[in-house]
mmCIF file of C-alpha atoms in Angstrom:
data_model
loop_
_atom_site.group_PDB
_atom_site.id
_atom_site.type_symbol
_atom_site.label_atom_id
_atom_site.label_comp_id
_atom_site.label_asym_id
_atom_site.label_seq_id
_atom_site.Cartn_x
_atom_site.Cartn_y
_atom_site.Cartn_z
ATOM 1 C CA MET D 16 209.589 53.241 265.695
ATOM 2 C CA ILE D 17 212.432 52.788 263.201
ATOM 3 C CA THR D 18 212.524 55.467 260.518
ATOM 4 C CA HIS D 19 213.669 54.270 257.105
ATOM 5 C CA ARG D 20 215.476 56.902 255.053
ATOM 6 C CA ILE D 21 214.443 56.693 251.399
ATOM 7 C CA LEU D 22 215.999 58.582 248.492
ATOM 8 C CA ILE D 23 213.839 58.841 245.385
ATOM 9 C CA LEU D 24 215.545 59.834 242.146
ATOM 10 C CA GLY D 25 212.762 61.720 240.418
ATOM 11 C CA GLY D 26 211.831 63.806 237.445
ATOM 12 C CA THR D 27 208.510 62.150 236.632
ATOM 13 C CA THR D 28 204.965 62.749 237.804
ATOM 14 C CA GLU D 29 204.991 59.264 239.317
ATOM 15 C CA ALA D 30 208.085 60.099 241.381
ATOM 16 C CA ARG D 31 206.308 63.076 242.914
ATOM 17 C CA GLN D 32 203.187 61.011 243.582
ATOM 18 C CA LEU D 33 205.208 58.194 245.129
ATOM 19 C CA ALA D 34 207.108 60.639 247.330
ATOM 20 C CA GLY D 35 203.831 62.102 248.569
ATOM 21 C CA LYS D 36 202.427 58.647 249.244
ATOM 22 C CA LEU D 37 205.467 57.527 251.228
ATOM 23 C CA ALA D 38 205.736 60.847 253.080
ATOM 24 C CA THR D 39 202.461 60.093 254.868
ATOM 25 C CA ARG D 40 204.101 57.131 256.587
ATOM 26 C CA ALA D 41 205.504 57.684 260.050
ATOM 27 C CA ASP D 42 208.168 55.032 259.467
ATOM 28 C CA CYS D 43 209.678 56.667 256.358
ATOM 29 C CA ALA D 44 211.713 59.820 255.817
ATOM 30 C CA VAL D 45 211.662 60.702 252.114
ATOM 31 C CA MET D 46 214.064 62.851 250.110
ATOM 32 C CA LEU D 47 213.271 63.531 246.451
ATOM 33 C CA SER D 48 216.179 64.300 244.132
ATOM 34 C CA LEU D 49 215.659 66.209 240.865
ATOM 35 C CA ALA D 50 218.216 66.665 238.114
ATOM 36 C CA GLY D 51 217.571 70.407 238.024
ATOM 37 C CA ARG D 52 216.965 70.606 234.276
ATOM 38 C CA THR D 53 213.483 72.101 234.597
ATOM 39 C CA GLU D 54 213.597 75.774 235.502
ATOM 40 C CA SER D 55 210.264 75.871 237.361
ATOM 41 C CA PRO D 56 209.495 72.351 238.619
ATOM 42 C CA VAL D 57 206.095 71.519 240.054
ATOM 43 C CA ALA D 58 205.919 71.827 243.858
ATOM 44 C CA GLN D 59 206.735 68.422 245.303
ATOM 45 C CA GLY D 60 205.375 68.459 248.865
ATOM 46 C CA VAL D 61 208.466 66.710 250.302
ATOM 47 C CA PRO D 62 212.088 67.736 250.918
ATOM 48 C CA VAL D 63 213.879 68.147 247.598
ATOM 49 C CA ARG D 64 217.492 68.323 246.502
ATOM 50 C CA SER D 65 218.408 69.523 243.031
ATOM 51 C CA GLY D 66 221.376 68.732 240.814
ATOM 52 C CA GLY D 67 223.620 65.788 240.085
ATOM 53 C CA PHE D 68 225.722 63.710 242.453
ATOM 54 C CA GLY D 69 228.888 63.298 240.400
ATOM 55 C CA GLY D 70 228.207 59.892 238.915
ATOM 56 C CA ALA D 71 227.807 56.568 240.669
ATOM 57 C CA ASP D 72 230.687 57.214 243.073
ATOM 58 C CA GLY D 73 229.267 60.573 244.140
ATOM 59 C CA LEU D 74 225.815 59.074 244.657
ATOM 60 C CA ALA D 75 227.347 56.295 246.747
ATOM 61 C CA VAL D 76 229.050 58.895 248.948
ATOM 62 C CA TYR D 77 225.752 60.748 249.366
ATOM 63 C CA LEU D 78 223.912 57.553 250.298
ATOM 64 C CA ARG D 79 226.488 56.714 252.970
ATOM 65 C CA GLU D 80 226.698 60.245 254.368
ATOM 66 C CA THR D 81 222.914 60.590 254.684
ATOM 67 C CA GLY D 82 222.375 57.116 256.132
ATOM 68 C CA THR D 83 219.973 56.233 253.327
ATOM 69 C CA ASP D 84 218.340 52.812 253.718
ATOM 70 C CA LEU D 85 216.594 52.425 250.355
ATOM 71 C CA LEU D 86 217.204 53.912 246.906
ATOM 72 C CA ILE D 87 214.306 54.254 244.458
ATOM 73 C CA ASP D 88 214.931 55.058 240.796
ATOM 74 C CA ALA D 89 211.800 56.809 239.518
ATOM 75 C CA THR D 90 213.531 58.781 236.783
ATOM 76 C CA HIS D 91 212.306 59.193 233.211
ATOM 77 C CA PRO D 92 212.401 55.995 231.106
ATOM 78 C CA TYR D 93 215.071 57.649 228.920
ATOM 79 C CA ALA D 94 217.371 58.673 231.798
ATOM 80 C CA ALA D 95 219.550 55.627 231.128
ATOM 81 C CA ARG D 96 222.766 57.081 232.516
ATOM 82 C CA ILE D 97 221.152 58.102 235.800
ATOM 83 C CA SER D 98 219.571 54.666 236.133
ATOM 84 C CA ALA D 99 222.929 52.996 235.477
ATOM 85 C CA ASN D 100 224.587 55.221 238.093
ATOM 86 C CA ALA D 101 221.858 54.383 240.587
ATOM 87 C CA ALA D 102 222.293 50.648 240.093
ATOM 88 C CA GLN D 103 226.063 50.954 240.425
ATOM 89 C CA ALA D 104 225.783 53.115 243.567
ATOM 90 C CA ALA D 105 223.488 50.509 245.107
ATOM 91 C CA ARG D 106 226.101 47.836 244.405
ATOM 92 C CA LEU D 107 228.886 49.979 245.853
ATOM 93 C CA THR D 108 226.983 50.627 249.081
ATOM 94 C CA GLY D 109 225.136 47.332 249.388
ATOM 95 C CA LEU D 110 221.844 49.197 249.578
ATOM 96 C CA PRO D 111 218.602 47.765 248.204
ATOM 97 C CA ILE D 112 217.299 49.500 245.093
ATOM 98 C CA LEU D 113 213.853 49.540 243.509
ATOM 99 C CA ALA D 114 212.828 51.075 240.202
ATOM 100 C CA LEU D 115 209.621 52.417 238.752
ATOM 101 C CA HIS D 116 209.466 51.342 235.107
ATOM 102 C CA ARG D 117 206.410 52.911 233.523
ATOM 103 C CA PRO D 118 205.106 50.583 230.776
ATOM 104 C CA GLY D 119 205.728 51.857 227.267
ATOM 105 C CA TRP D 120 203.103 52.467 224.609
ATOM 106 C CA GLU D 121 202.277 49.744 222.117
ATOM 107 C CA PRO D 122 201.120 50.438 218.543
ATOM 108 C CA VAL D 123 197.469 49.688 217.826
ATOM 109 C CA ASP D 124 195.410 49.461 214.643
ATOM 110 C CA GLY D 125 195.620 52.731 212.737
ATOM 111 C CA ASP D 126 199.011 53.810 214.103
ATOM 112 C CA ARG D 127 201.691 54.685 211.546
ATOM 113 C CA TRP D 128 204.832 54.219 213.604
ATOM 114 C CA THR D 129 208.385 54.224 212.344
ATOM 115 C CA GLU D 130 210.442 52.956 215.275
ATOM 116 C CA VAL D 131 214.097 53.973 215.641
ATOM 117 C CA ASP D 132 216.735 53.441 218.309
ATOM 118 C CA THR D 133 218.136 56.957 218.694
ATOM 119 C CA VAL D 134 217.268 60.599 218.159
ATOM 120 C CA GLY D 135 219.915 60.702 215.432
ATOM 121 C CA ALA D 136 218.096 57.900 213.634
ATOM 122 C CA ALA D 137 214.859 59.887 213.988
ATOM 123 C CA VAL D 138 216.527 62.823 212.201
ATOM 124 C CA ARG D 139 217.496 60.551 209.309
ATOM 125 C CA ALA D 140 214.035 58.947 209.204
ATOM 126 C CA LEU D 141 212.481 62.300 208.285
ATOM 127 C CA GLY D 142 213.868 61.797 204.786
ATOM 128 C CA PRO D 143 215.070 64.212 202.107
ATOM 129 C CA VAL D 144 211.749 65.906 201.262
ATOM 130 C CA PRO D 145 210.872 68.955 203.445
ATOM 131 C CA ARG D 146 208.141 68.139 205.964
ATOM 132 C CA ARG D 147 206.258 69.878 208.761
ATOM 133 C CA VAL D 148 207.541 68.172 211.902
ATOM 134 C CA PHE D 149 206.253 68.272 215.479
ATOM 135 C CA LEU D 150 209.135 67.630 217.884
ATOM 136 C CA ALA D 151 207.792 66.449 221.244
ATOM 137 C CA LEU D 152 211.079 65.279 222.706
ATOM 138 C CA GLY D 153 212.172 67.714 225.379
ATOM 139 C CA ARG D 154 214.620 70.530 224.821
ATOM 140 C CA GLN D 155 217.785 68.478 225.458
ATOM 141 C CA GLU D 156 217.386 66.426 222.271
ATOM 142 C CA VAL D 157 216.136 68.874 219.650
ATOM 143 C CA ALA D 158 219.552 70.260 218.684
ATOM 144 C CA ALA D 159 220.191 67.039 216.739
ATOM 145 C CA PHE D 160 217.638 68.186 214.151
ATOM 146 C CA GLU D 161 219.937 70.990 213.009
ATOM 147 C CA ALA D 162 221.410 68.224 210.836
ATOM 148 C CA ALA D 163 218.192 68.336 208.774
ATOM 149 C CA PRO D 164 217.534 72.071 208.235
ATOM 150 C CA ARG D 165 215.191 71.561 205.262
ATOM 151 C CA HIS D 166 212.187 70.751 207.480
ATOM 152 C CA HIS D 167 209.834 73.070 209.351
ATOM 153 C CA TYR D 168 209.887 72.299 213.071
ATOM 154 C CA LEU D 169 207.288 72.917 215.764
ATOM 155 C CA ILE D 170 209.081 72.383 219.071
ATOM 156 C CA ARG D 171 207.193 71.983 222.351
ATOM 157 C CA SER D 172 208.979 72.091 225.686
ATOM 158 C CA VAL D 173 208.364 73.003 229.325
ATOM 159 C CA ASP D 174 211.249 75.497 229.347
ATOM 160 C CA PRO D 175 212.558 77.661 226.476
ATOM 161 C CA VAL D 176 214.988 76.063 224.039
ATOM 162 C CA GLU D 177 218.218 78.031 224.380
ATOM 163 C CA PRO D 178 219.944 78.532 222.080
ATOM 164 C CA LYS D 179 217.270 78.194 219.448
ATOM 165 C CA LEU D 180 217.858 75.800 216.594
ATOM 166 C CA SER D 181 220.066 77.005 213.749
ATOM 167 C CA VAL D 182 217.499 76.143 211.093
ATOM 168 C CA PRO D 183 215.606 78.470 208.733
ATOM 169 C CA ASP D 184 212.105 77.528 209.867
ATOM 170 C CA ALA D 185 211.213 76.665 213.459
ATOM 171 C CA SER D 186 208.533 77.740 215.889
ATOM 172 C CA TYR D 187 208.374 77.141 219.628
ATOM 173 C CA LEU D 188 205.575 76.302 222.009
ATOM 174 C CA LEU D 189 205.953 76.414 225.793
ATOM 175 C CA ALA D 190 203.548 74.073 227.570
ATOM 176 C CA ARG D 191 203.402 71.583 230.409
ATOM 177 C CA GLY D 192 201.272 68.414 230.223
ATOM 178 C CA PRO D 193 199.029 66.619 230.545
ATOM 179 C CA PHE D 194 198.005 66.988 226.904
ATOM 180 C CA HIS D 195 194.604 65.669 225.869
ATOM 181 C CA GLU D 196 193.756 64.147 222.500
ATOM 182 C CA PRO D 197 191.165 66.748 221.341
ATOM 183 C CA ASP D 198 193.611 69.594 221.992
ATOM 184 C CA GLU D 199 196.445 67.710 220.345
ATOM 185 C CA ARG D 200 194.292 66.984 217.310
ATOM 186 C CA THR D 201 193.528 70.701 216.986
ATOM 187 C CA LEU D 202 197.211 71.572 217.308
ATOM 188 C CA LEU D 203 198.285 69.074 214.639
ATOM 189 C CA ARG D 204 195.589 70.305 212.260
ATOM 190 C CA GLU D 205 196.237 74.009 212.768
ATOM 191 C CA LYS D 206 199.994 73.618 212.369
ATOM 192 C CA ARG D 207 199.523 71.291 209.353
ATOM 193 C CA ILE D 208 201.849 68.733 210.922
ATOM 194 C CA GLU D 209 202.910 65.861 208.670
ATOM 195 C CA VAL D 210 205.016 63.820 211.109
ATOM 196 C CA VAL D 211 205.388 63.641 214.895
ATOM 197 C CA VAL D 212 208.705 62.724 216.540
ATOM 198 C CA SER D 213 208.290 61.284 220.023
ATOM 199 C CA LYS D 214 209.929 59.155 222.658
ATOM 200 C CA ASN D 215 208.002 56.141 223.913
ATOM 201 C CA SER D 216 207.504 57.718 227.324
ATOM 202 C CA GLY D 217 204.452 55.676 228.276
ATOM 203 C CA GLY D 218 201.705 56.852 230.609
ATOM 204 C CA GLY D 219 198.653 58.920 229.867
ATOM 205 C CA ALA D 220 199.934 62.477 230.313
ATOM 206 C CA THR D 221 201.475 62.756 226.843
ATOM 207 C CA TYR D 222 199.681 59.988 224.950
ATOM 208 C CA GLY D 223 197.235 62.513 223.463
ATOM 209 C CA LYS D 224 199.569 63.364 220.578
ATOM 210 C CA ILE D 225 199.892 59.673 219.675
ATOM 211 C CA ALA D 226 196.126 59.171 219.657
ATOM 212 C CA ALA D 227 195.659 62.407 217.714
ATOM 213 C CA ALA D 228 198.223 61.372 215.097
ATOM 214 C CA ARG D 229 196.406 58.059 214.699
ATOM 215 C CA ALA D 230 193.065 59.798 214.227
ATOM 216 C CA LEU D 231 194.531 62.114 211.579
ATOM 217 C CA GLY D 232 196.593 59.467 209.799
ATOM 218 C CA ILE D 233 199.880 61.195 210.664
ATOM 219 C CA GLU D 234 203.150 59.278 210.840
ATOM 220 C CA VAL D 235 204.909 59.015 214.209
ATOM 221 C CA ILE D 236 208.659 58.474 214.383
ATOM 222 C CA MET D 237 209.000 56.730 217.739
ATOM 223 C CA VAL D 238 212.339 56.585 219.527
ATOM 224 C CA ARG D 239 212.596 53.266 221.336
ATOM 225 C CA ARG D 240 213.553 53.116 224.984
ATOM 226 C CA PRO D 241 217.160 52.494 226.015
ATOM 227 C CA ASP D 242 218.135 49.385 227.945
ATOM 228 C CA LEU D 243 217.870 49.888 231.706
ATOM 229 C CA PRO D 244 219.576 48.053 234.597
ATOM 230 C CA ASP D 245 218.002 44.798 235.738
ATOM 231 C CA VAL D 246 216.878 45.709 239.253
ATOM 232 C CA PRO D 247 213.681 44.864 241.168
ATOM 233 C CA SER D 248 211.008 47.050 239.601
ATOM 234 C CA ALA D 249 207.304 47.775 239.297
ATOM 235 C CA GLY D 250 205.136 49.339 236.641
ATOM 236 C CA THR D 251 202.847 51.387 238.886
ATOM 237 C CA ILE D 252 203.048 53.466 242.030
ATOM 238 C CA ASP D 253 200.807 51.051 243.933
ATOM 239 C CA GLU D 254 202.976 48.077 242.974
ATOM 240 C CA LEU D 255 206.145 49.886 243.980
ATOM 241 C CA SER D 256 204.574 51.080 247.226
ATOM 242 C CA ALA D 257 203.767 47.447 248.037
ATOM 243 C CA MET D 258 207.431 46.575 247.450
ATOM 244 C CA VAL D 259 208.414 49.337 249.879
ATOM 245 C CA ASP D 260 206.015 47.768 252.401
ATOM 246 C CA HIS D 261 207.978 44.528 252.100
ATOM 247 C CA PHE D 262 211.242 46.392 252.577
ATOM 248 C CA VAL D 263 210.001 48.215 255.675
ATOM 249 C CA ALA D 264 208.697 44.931 257.064
ATOM 250 C CA GLY D 265 212.199 43.515 256.753
ATOM 251 C CA HIS D 266 211.650 41.185 253.822
ATOM 252 C CA PHE D 267 214.691 40.679 251.592
ATOM 253 C CA LEU D 268 214.352 42.006 248.046
ATOM 254 C CA GLY D 269 216.517 39.433 246.358
ATOM 255 C CA PRO D 270 217.074 38.116 242.864
ATOM 256 C CA ASP D 271 213.883 36.060 242.968
ATOM 257 C CA THR D 272 211.813 39.247 243.222
ATOM 258 C CA GLU D 273 209.572 39.610 240.202
ATOM 259 C CA ARG D 274 211.109 41.961 237.672
ATOM 260 C CA GLY D 275 208.999 44.700 236.141
ATOM 261 C CA VAL D 276 208.638 45.606 232.506
#
């Protein structure tokens, strides 16, 4: 039996789940790559490498040296640079590439969204009047809010924010999702939050804060997703797994393949 070597670029819950699903196949050998930004990542259940590759050229070298047959981009929807490097490495090596593009959230009745294109724009959207702000962005982005020191910030992250923000009033909460709406509603009430700043990550694991903000009438400043490379993609693990089935069966994944969202 031919073994197909698959490299999954991960960092999402779906990447871990996909890796576990494919690892049960006798015809696939899966390697999961993590960026290494999380200090204590969840156990993955498959071989894992950690750290960057050195851009698209470095990833291309790795793909050739390891005899990889298929590259899967299952990184976070906001990991635009990694996704661009993956698409370029696939072009350089001639390897097929698939992507998992988790559908984003859509506003519904009762939501008070202010949509912006960047984290910097989110800082400006807070306005001149001091507000109690819940930052649910991840620790890499929160430093931008030092430009607006008049606000009180509640910052939630998986790992500690180091160095802490140079602002007069900030508190920190270490937690790992999923986060459920009732708990998020309690948090927003107890901390007297007036505005939530979030990325449009999609999925159910972190949607609780969005639903809670809606229920409490709290504004959400939503950072839109960046543009991602146009490669064959799917919105769910099952859909992507079916695309892998086609690859393993020898079917060409060409430009007529349906593109995901």
